Coordinates of C-alpha atoms in Angstrom, one line a residue:
M21 CA 84.2 76.7 153.3
S22 CA 83.5 79.3 155.9
Q23 CA 85.1 82.8 155.5
K24 CA 88.2 83.4 157.5
I25 CA 89.0 86.9 158.7
T26 CA 91.6 88.3 161.1
D27 CA 90.6 90.3 164.2
S28 CA 91.4 93.4 162.1
G29 CA 88.7 92.4 159.6
I30 CA 91.2 91.3 156.9
E31 CA 89.8 88.5 154.8
I32 CA 92.1 85.4 154.5
K33 CA 91.9 83.5 151.2
E34 CA 92.1 79.8 151.1
L35 CA 95.2 79.8 148.9
Y36 CA 97.9 82.4 148.0
T37 CA 100.0 82.2 144.9
G38 CA 102.7 84.3 143.2
L39 CA 99.9 86.3 141.5
D40 CA 99.0 87.8 144.9
I41 CA 102.4 89.5 145.3
E42 CA 103.2 90.4 141.7
A43 CA 102.0 94.0 142.2
I44 CA 103.7 94.6 145.6
G45 CA 107.1 95.5 144.2
D46 CA 109.0 96.1 147.4
Q47 CA 112.4 94.5 146.6
S48 CA 114.3 96.3 149.3
L49 CA 116.9 94.5 151.4
P50 CA 117.2 94.5 155.2
G51 CA 118.9 97.6 156.5
Q52 CA 117.7 99.6 153.5
F53 CA 114.8 102.1 153.1
P54 CA 111.9 101.4 153.8
F55 CA 113.2 98.7 156.2
T56 CA 110.3 96.3 155.6
R57 CA 112.7 93.4 156.1
G58 CA 114.5 94.7 159.2
V59 CA 116.6 97.7 160.4
Q60 CA 119.9 95.8 160.3
P61 CA 121.4 94.1 157.2
D62 CA 122.3 91.0 159.3
M63 CA 119.6 91.2 162.0
Y64 CA 120.1 88.5 164.7
R65 CA 123.1 87.0 163.0
G66 CA 125.0 90.1 164.1
K67 CA 123.3 90.6 167.5
L68 CA 120.3 88.8 169.2
W69 CA 117.4 90.9 170.4
T70 CA 117.7 92.2 174.0
M71 CA 116.0 89.9 176.4
R72 CA 114.2 92.0 178.9
Q73 CA 112.0 90.9 181.8
Y74 CA 109.6 93.5 183.1
A75 CA 109.8 93.6 186.9
G76 CA 109.0 95.8 189.8
F77 CA 106.8 95.3 192.8
S78 CA 106.5 96.1 196.4
T79 CA 109.5 98.1 197.7
A80 CA 112.7 99.1 196.0
E81 CA 114.5 96.5 198.1
E82 CA 112.3 93.6 196.9
S83 CA 112.5 94.7 193.3
N84 CA 116.3 94.9 193.5
K85 CA 116.4 91.2 194.6
R86 CA 114.4 90.3 191.5
Y87 CA 116.7 92.3 189.2
H88 CA 119.8 90.5 190.6
Y89 CA 118.1 87.2 190.1
L90 CA 117.1 88.0 186.5
L91 CA 120.6 89.3 185.7
S92 CA 122.0 86.0 187.0
Q93 CA 119.6 84.1 184.7
G94 CA 120.9 85.8 181.5
V95 CA 118.7 88.8 181.1
S96 CA 120.5 91.5 179.0
G97 CA 118.3 94.5 179.9
L98 CA 116.2 95.6 182.8
S99 CA 112.7 96.8 182.5
V100 CA 111.0 98.7 185.4
A101 CA 107.4 98.6 186.3
F102 CA 106.2 101.4 188.7
D103 CA 103.1 101.3 190.9
L104 CA 100.1 103.5 190.1
P105 CA 100.8 106.3 192.6
T106 CA 104.3 106.7 191.1
Q107 CA 102.7 106.7 187.6
I108 CA 100.3 109.5 188.4
G109 CA 102.5 111.7 190.6
Y110 CA 101.5 110.8 194.2
D111 CA 103.9 109.9 197.0
S112 CA 103.1 106.7 198.9
D113 CA 101.7 108.7 201.9
H114 CA 99.1 110.6 199.8
D115 CA 95.5 109.7 200.6
L116 CA 94.9 108.6 197.0
S117 CA 97.8 106.1 197.2
E118 CA 96.0 103.9 199.8
G119 CA 95.6 100.3 198.6
E120 CA 97.9 100.8 195.6
V121 CA 101.4 101.2 196.9
G122 CA 103.8 98.6 195.4
K123 CA 100.9 96.6 193.8
V124 CA 101.4 96.8 190.0
G125 CA 105.0 97.9 190.2
V126 CA 107.6 99.3 192.5
A127 CA 107.0 102.4 194.7
I128 CA 109.5 105.2 194.0
D129 CA 109.0 108.4 196.1
S130 CA 112.5 109.9 196.0
I131 CA 116.1 109.4 194.7
E132 CA 116.7 107.3 197.9
D133 CA 114.3 104.6 196.5
M134 CA 116.1 104.8 193.2
E135 CA 119.4 104.2 194.9
I136 CA 118.0 101.1 196.6
L137 CA 116.2 99.9 193.4
F138 CA 119.6 99.8 191.5
G139 CA 121.8 98.8 194.5
K140 CA 125.0 97.0 193.3
I141 CA 124.0 97.5 189.7
K142 CA 126.3 99.7 187.6
L143 CA 124.1 101.9 185.4
E144 CA 126.8 102.3 182.8
D145 CA 126.8 98.5 182.3
V146 CA 123.0 97.9 181.8
S147 CA 120.3 99.2 179.5
T148 CA 117.2 100.1 181.5
S149 CA 113.7 100.5 180.1
M150 CA 111.2 102.4 182.3
T151 CA 107.5 102.1 181.7
I152 CA 106.5 105.5 182.9
N153 CA 104.7 108.4 181.1
A154 CA 103.2 111.3 183.0
T155 CA 106.1 111.3 185.5
G156 CA 108.7 110.0 183.1
F157 CA 110.8 113.2 183.3
I158 CA 111.0 112.9 187.1
L159 CA 112.1 109.2 187.0
L160 CA 114.6 109.9 184.2
A161 CA 116.0 112.8 186.4
M162 CA 116.3 110.4 189.3
Y163 CA 118.1 107.8 187.1
V164 CA 120.6 110.4 185.8
A165 CA 121.2 111.7 189.3
L166 CA 121.9 108.2 190.5
A167 CA 124.3 107.6 187.6
K168 CA 126.1 110.8 188.5
K169 CA 126.4 109.6 192.1
Q170 CA 127.8 106.3 190.9
G171 CA 130.5 108.2 189.0
A172 CA 129.1 107.1 185.6
D173 CA 129.7 109.1 182.5
I174 CA 126.0 110.1 181.8
K175 CA 126.8 110.4 178.1
K176 CA 127.3 106.6 178.1
I177 CA 124.2 105.5 180.0
S178 CA 121.5 103.9 177.8
G179 CA 117.9 102.9 178.1
T180 CA 114.4 104.2 177.4
I181 CA 111.6 106.0 179.1
Q182 CA 108.2 105.2 177.7
N183 CA 107.2 108.8 177.9
D184 CA 104.2 108.3 175.5
I185 CA 101.4 110.4 177.0
L186 CA 99.1 110.4 174.0
K187 CA 98.3 106.7 174.4
E188 CA 97.4 107.4 178.0
Y189 CA 94.6 109.7 176.9
A190 CA 93.6 107.2 174.2
A191 CA 93.8 103.9 176.1
R192 CA 95.3 103.7 179.5
G193 CA 94.4 106.6 181.7
T194 CA 97.5 107.4 183.8
Y195 CA 97.8 111.0 182.7
I196 CA 98.2 114.1 185.0
Y197 CA 98.3 117.3 182.9
P198 CA 96.3 118.4 179.9
P199 CA 97.6 117.2 176.4
K200 CA 99.3 120.5 175.4
A201 CA 101.3 120.8 178.7
S202 CA 102.2 117.1 178.5
M203 CA 103.5 117.6 174.9
R204 CA 105.6 120.5 176.1
I205 CA 107.2 118.3 178.8
I206 CA 108.0 115.7 176.2
T207 CA 109.7 118.1 173.9
D208 CA 111.7 119.4 176.9
I209 CA 112.9 115.8 177.4
F210 CA 113.9 115.4 173.8
E211 CA 115.8 118.6 173.8
W212 CA 117.7 118.0 177.1
C213 CA 118.5 114.4 176.3
A214 CA 119.9 115.2 172.9
A215 CA 122.5 117.4 174.6
E216 CA 123.1 115.6 178.0
V217 CA 122.3 111.8 177.6
P218 CA 122.7 111.2 173.8
K219 CA 122.4 107.4 174.1
W220 CA 119.1 107.5 175.9
N221 CA 115.9 106.7 173.9
T222 CA 113.7 109.6 174.8
I223 CA 110.4 108.0 174.0
S224 CA 108.9 104.6 173.4
I225 CA 105.8 105.3 171.3
S226 CA 103.5 102.6 172.6
G227 CA 101.0 100.6 170.7
Y228 CA 101.1 98.0 173.5
H229 CA 98.5 99.6 175.7
I230 CA 96.3 100.5 172.8
R231 CA 96.1 96.8 171.9
E232 CA 95.6 95.8 175.6
A233 CA 92.6 98.2 175.7
G234 CA 91.0 96.2 172.9
S235 CA 92.2 97.6 169.6
T236 CA 92.9 95.4 166.5
A237 CA 96.4 94.9 165.1
V238 CA 95.7 97.5 162.3
Q239 CA 94.5 100.1 164.8
E240 CA 97.5 99.4 167.0
I241 CA 100.0 100.4 164.4
A242 CA 97.8 103.2 162.8
F243 CA 97.2 105.0 166.1
T244 CA 100.7 104.4 167.3
L245 CA 102.3 105.8 164.2
A246 CA 99.9 108.7 164.2
N247 CA 101.0 109.5 167.8
G248 CA 104.6 109.2 166.7
K249 CA 103.9 111.7 163.9
A250 CA 102.5 114.2 166.5
Y251 CA 105.6 113.9 168.7
V252 CA 107.9 114.5 165.7
K253 CA 105.9 117.5 164.5
A254 CA 106.0 119.0 168.1
A255 CA 109.8 118.6 168.2
I256 CA 110.3 120.1 164.7
E257 CA 108.1 123.1 165.9
K258 CA 110.5 123.5 168.8
G259 CA 113.4 123.9 166.3
M260 CA 114.9 120.4 166.8
D261 CA 116.7 118.5 164.0
I262 CA 114.6 115.5 162.9
N263 CA 117.8 113.7 161.8
V264 CA 119.2 114.0 165.4
F265 CA 116.1 113.3 167.6
G266 CA 114.7 110.9 165.1
K267 CA 117.4 108.4 165.9
R268 CA 116.4 108.4 169.6
L269 CA 112.7 107.5 169.0
S270 CA 111.7 103.9 169.6
F271 CA 108.4 102.0 169.6
F272 CA 106.7 99.4 171.8
F273 CA 104.3 96.9 170.3
N274 CA 102.2 94.0 171.5
A275 CA 102.4 90.4 170.1
H276 CA 99.2 88.5 170.0
N277 CA 98.3 84.9 168.9
N278 CA 97.6 85.3 165.2
L279 CA 101.2 84.5 164.2
F280 CA 101.0 85.7 160.6
E281 CA 99.0 88.9 161.1
E282 CA 101.4 89.9 163.9
V283 CA 104.5 89.3 161.7
A284 CA 102.8 91.3 158.9
K285 CA 102.0 94.1 161.4
F286 CA 105.6 94.5 162.4
R287 CA 106.9 94.5 158.8
A288 CA 104.2 97.0 157.7
A289 CA 104.9 99.3 160.7
R290 CA 108.6 99.6 159.7
K291 CA 107.8 100.5 156.2
M292 CA 105.1 103.0 157.1
W293 CA 107.3 104.8 159.7
A294 CA 110.1 105.1 157.2
V295 CA 107.7 106.8 154.7
I296 CA 106.3 109.1 157.4
M297 CA 109.7 110.2 158.6
K298 CA 110.9 110.9 155.0
E299 CA 107.8 113.0 154.3
L300 CA 108.5 115.0 157.5
G301 CA 111.9 115.8 156.2
A302 CA 114.3 113.1 157.5
T303 CA 117.3 112.5 155.2
D304 CA 119.4 110.3 157.5
P305 CA 118.3 106.6 157.1
K306 CA 118.9 106.0 160.8
A307 CA 116.3 108.6 161.6
M308 CA 113.8 106.7 159.4
M309 CA 114.3 103.3 161.1
L310 CA 111.5 102.0 163.3
R311 CA 113.2 100.3 166.2
F312 CA 110.9 98.5 168.6
H313 CA 110.5 96.6 171.8
T314 CA 107.8 93.9 172.0
Q315 CA 105.9 92.5 174.9
T316 CA 103.8 89.4 174.6
G317 CA 100.0 90.0 174.9
G318 CA 98.9 90.5 178.5
A319 CA 95.2 90.5 177.4
T320 CA 95.6 87.1 175.7
L321 CA 96.5 85.4 179.0
T322 CA 93.8 83.4 180.7
A323 CA 93.1 82.7 184.3
Q324 CA 91.6 79.4 183.3
Q325 CA 94.2 76.7 182.7
P326 CA 97.0 79.2 183.1
M327 CA 99.7 76.7 182.0
N328 CA 98.2 77.0 178.5
N329 CA 99.7 80.5 178.5
I330 CA 103.1 79.1 178.0
A331 CA 102.1 77.9 174.5
R332 CA 100.5 81.4 173.8
V333 CA 103.7 83.2 174.9
T334 CA 105.8 80.9 172.7
I335 CA 103.7 81.7 169.6
Q336 CA 103.9 85.4 170.5
T337 CA 107.6 85.2 170.9
L338 CA 108.0 83.7 167.5
A339 CA 105.8 86.5 166.0
A340 CA 108.0 89.2 167.5
V341 CA 111.2 87.5 166.4
L342 CA 110.0 86.6 162.9
G343 CA 108.7 90.2 162.7
G344 CA 112.2 91.6 163.6
T345 CA 111.9 93.1 167.1
Q346 CA 115.0 94.7 168.8
S347 CA 114.0 93.7 172.3
L348 CA 111.4 91.4 173.9
H349 CA 109.7 90.8 177.2
T350 CA 107.8 87.6 177.6
N351 CA 104.9 87.4 180.1
G352 CA 104.8 84.8 182.9
Y353 CA 102.1 82.1 182.6
D354 CA 100.5 83.2 185.9
E355 CA 100.0 86.9 185.1
A356 CA 96.3 86.7 184.6
L357 CA 96.2 85.8 188.3
S358 CA 98.9 88.1 189.9
L359 CA 102.3 89.5 189.4
P360 CA 104.6 86.7 188.1
T361 CA 106.3 84.3 190.5
E362 CA 110.0 83.7 190.2
E363 CA 109.4 80.4 188.5
A364 CA 107.0 81.9 185.9
A365 CA 109.5 84.7 185.2
R366 CA 112.2 82.1 184.6
I367 CA 110.1 80.0 182.2
A368 CA 109.2 83.2 180.3
L369 CA 112.9 84.1 179.9
R370 CA 113.7 80.5 179.0
T371 CA 111.1 80.7 176.2
Q372 CA 113.1 83.5 174.6
Q373 CA 116.4 81.7 175.1
I374 CA 115.0 78.4 173.5
A375 CA 113.7 80.5 170.5
A376 CA 117.1 82.2 170.2
F377 CA 119.4 79.2 170.6
E378 CA 117.4 76.1 169.6
S379 CA 114.7 77.0 167.1
G380 CA 116.7 78.3 164.1
V381 CA 114.5 81.4 163.7
A382 CA 117.5 83.7 164.3
D383 CA 119.7 82.0 161.7
T384 CA 118.6 84.1 158.7
V385 CA 117.1 87.6 158.2
D386 CA 113.4 87.9 157.8
P387 CA 112.8 84.2 157.1
L388 CA 109.1 84.7 156.1
A389 CA 110.0 87.2 153.4
G390 CA 108.7 86.1 150.0
S391 CA 105.9 84.0 151.4
Y392 CA 102.8 84.6 149.2
F393 CA 100.6 84.9 152.3
V394 CA 102.9 87.0 154.5
E395 CA 103.8 89.5 151.8
S396 CA 100.1 89.9 150.9
L397 CA 99.0 90.2 154.5
T398 CA 101.8 92.9 155.1
K399 CA 100.3 94.9 152.2
D400 CA 96.7 94.5 153.5
V401 CA 97.7 95.6 157.0
E402 CA 99.6 98.6 155.6
D403 CA 96.7 99.7 153.3
N404 CA 94.1 99.4 156.2
A405 CA 96.4 101.3 158.6
W406 CA 97.0 104.2 156.1
K407 CA 93.2 104.7 155.8
L408 CA 93.0 105.2 159.6
I409 CA 96.0 107.6 159.6
E410 CA 94.5 109.6 156.8
K411 CA 91.3 109.9 158.9
I412 CA 93.3 111.2 161.9
D413 CA 95.3 113.6 159.8
A414 CA 92.0 115.0 158.5
M415 CA 91.0 115.7 162.1
G416 CA 94.2 117.7 162.7
G417 CA 96.4 114.9 164.0
S418 CA 96.5 112.7 167.1
V419 CA 96.0 115.4 169.8
A420 CA 92.9 116.6 168.0
A421 CA 91.6 113.1 167.4
I422 CA 92.1 112.2 171.1
E423 CA 90.4 115.5 172.2
Q424 CA 87.5 114.6 170.0
G425 CA 87.3 111.1 171.4
Y426 CA 87.9 109.4 168.1
M427 CA 90.6 106.9 169.1
Q428 CA 89.0 106.1 172.4
E429 CA 85.6 105.2 170.7
A430 CA 87.3 103.2 167.9
I431 CA 89.2 101.1 170.5
A432 CA 86.1 100.6 172.7
R433 CA 84.1 99.5 169.7
S434 CA 86.8 96.9 168.7
A435 CA 87.0 95.6 172.3
Y436 CA 83.2 95.2 172.4
E437 CA 83.1 93.3 169.1
Y438 CA 86.0 91.0 170.1
Q439 CA 84.3 90.1 173.4
S440 CA 81.0 89.5 171.7
K441 CA 82.7 87.0 169.4
I442 CA 84.1 85.2 172.4
E443 CA 80.7 85.1 174.1
S444 CA 79.0 83.8 171.0
C445 CA 81.8 81.2 170.5
E446 CA 82.5 82.6 167.1
K447 CA 86.0 83.1 168.4
I448 CA 87.5 80.1 170.4
I449 CA 89.7 80.8 173.4
V450 CA 91.0 77.4 174.6
G451 CA 90.0 76.7 178.2
V452 CA 87.6 79.6 178.3
N453 CA 84.7 79.0 175.9
K454 CA 85.8 75.6 174.7
F455 CA 87.9 72.7 176.1
Q456 CA 87.1 73.6 179.7
I457 CA 87.9 71.4 182.6
E458 CA 85.8 71.0 185.8
H459 CA 88.5 71.0 188.4
E460 CA 91.6 73.1 188.0
A461 CA 94.7 72.8 190.2
K462 CA 95.1 76.1 192.0
I463 CA 98.3 78.0 191.3
P464 CA 99.4 80.0 194.3
P465 CA 99.5 83.7 193.3
F466 CA 102.2 86.1 194.1
K467 CA 100.9 88.3 197.0
I468 CA 101.9 91.9 197.8
D469 CA 101.6 92.9 201.5
D470 CA 99.5 96.0 202.2
S471 CA 101.9 97.1 204.9
I472 CA 104.3 98.4 202.2
R473 CA 102.5 101.8 202.3
N474 CA 103.5 102.1 206.0
V475 CA 107.1 101.3 205.2
Q476 CA 107.2 103.9 202.3
S477 CA 105.5 106.5 204.4
E478 CA 107.9 106.0 207.3
K479 CA 110.9 106.4 204.8
L480 CA 109.3 109.7 203.6
K481 CA 108.9 111.0 207.1
I482 CA 112.6 110.3 207.9
L483 CA 113.7 111.8 204.5
K484 CA 111.9 115.0 205.2
T485 CA 113.5 115.5 208.6
K486 CA 117.1 115.1 207.4
R487 CA 117.0 117.0 204.0
D488 CA 117.7 120.7 203.6
S489 CA 114.2 122.2 203.7
A490 CA 115.3 125.6 202.4
K491 CA 116.9 124.0 199.3
V492 CA 113.7 122.0 198.7
V493 CA 111.6 125.1 198.7
A494 CA 114.0 126.9 196.4
C495 CA 114.1 123.9 194.0
L496 CA 110.3 123.8 193.8
Q497 CA 110.1 127.6 193.2
N498 CA 112.6 127.1 190.3
I499 CA 110.4 124.4 188.8
H500 CA 107.4 126.7 189.1
A501 CA 109.3 129.6 187.4
A502 CA 110.6 127.4 184.6
A503 CA 107.1 126.1 183.9
V504 CA 105.5 129.5 183.8
N505 CA 108.3 131.1 181.7
N506 CA 108.4 128.1 179.2
K507 CA 112.1 127.2 180.1
N508 CA 113.2 123.6 179.8
L509 CA 112.1 121.8 182.9
M510 CA 114.8 119.0 182.9
P511 CA 117.7 121.0 184.5
V512 CA 115.5 122.2 187.4
V513 CA 113.9 118.8 188.0
L514 CA 117.3 117.2 188.1
E515 CA 118.4 119.7 190.7
A516 CA 115.3 119.1 192.7
V517 CA 115.7 115.3 192.9
E518 CA 119.3 115.7 193.8
N519 CA 118.2 117.8 196.7
Y520 CA 115.7 115.1 197.8
C521 CA 112.4 116.7 196.5
T522 CA 109.9 113.9 196.2
L523 CA 108.1 112.8 193.1
G524 CA 104.8 114.0 194.6
E525 CA 106.1 117.4 195.4
I526 CA 107.5 118.0 191.9
S527 CA 104.2 116.7 190.3
D528 CA 102.1 119.0 192.6
E529 CA 104.2 122.1 191.8
L530 CA 103.4 121.5 188.1
R531 CA 99.7 120.8 188.8
K532 CA 99.6 124.4 190.2
V533 CA 100.8 125.7 186.8
F534 CA 99.3 123.3 184.2
G535 CA 96.2 122.0 186.1
E536 CA 94.9 118.5 185.8
F537 CA 93.3 116.8 182.8
K538 CA 89.8 115.6 183.5

């Protein structure tokens, strides 16, 4: 028999028996420390996971239409994708924005765009997740300013900003400021949200992009939890109470095709985070819970025979649900080709709904618990991930490990090894290196018009003629002063967006103080 190993290098035995799990000894129940079996005692019997669909493209007007469509189809939470200029702090009319406006997400230049994006959607009634990092504090300020305009009680608005800058340095690349300045902005957000928007999740510590960049499942949770540890330590150093801000931390993971390794990964991550938080001083069980959102694996989607991706997304959906996710986004089958069409987005949502209402996987808590294989694999994933975290701790933690290039190199090496296995056919990808077909039916991709930059630039020109220029100058000066004097940035940024300062202007003001990371 040939040896079987997972992509994380964990050997899989031919047969597992009760002897394999005798020594594990974790007899905890769901809803109890260390939460291996789930963060709620009744899990999906009490409340199904939140079904989100990640959407955002073109202009705020176009994205708003897609949101209304998704809400009409049964989505229970919105998830916003922003274009690259918005992610790295440039307005649509900036020279570096050319060719990118509205392409991978929606273009947001000012609070005017935010008003259009959420037109006829009451922010008090929806939970909104925003995938935004370097400029997360500005987008959050715009969202809060809009909620205030709608007359909402901002203490009741709920959602999440991703706000995880460390994984940008390690894997994704949409950073602006150096790590230490970025960490300062993040702790400002923690502090301000605890007082002003207590239901808001202030960070979604993301393994998703680490995995998309080519990491293994073990690296995904090890690097993500190490980053989480760095954020917690930074908040404690700022004098914040771990039992308060710990409850507002959430995580974001990837779901890939190896069903059992993925389930084991989610179970191991919960247990490890509970142990980490306890060691850092948390005493409230709610502050030790790892709550997470999952998205199915973008990197697993193939442009060849794209309809096969429906089967992949189904397996990944089951992995996330059997692993105990709190919310889930399922990818469209055509996303290796373009942004998802409306039909692909609907099928992706229906995949979740069929799993929830027809498959029986939500009927009992942690249905794979006690499986000789799954319990053994959970322990193997955990042991391997602790070894990586110990290595990062020895370097001085995540910030130091990123500055030394350790995480980046480890991810790049895993990505190279994975691709080599595909090219040598050691790893089979159906439709790519085996079971190919000669003539494929072409699926029409979802196209974004390049004229969007002109539309956004025109909007900016009009905005700048009708706003109060003196107030804009004063607001930007206040941001500069707060940055220099180490005052919390959130109140002055909120005031700036309310006075129609643009995302690019606010980002540039802070570039003057913090510089840019190269």
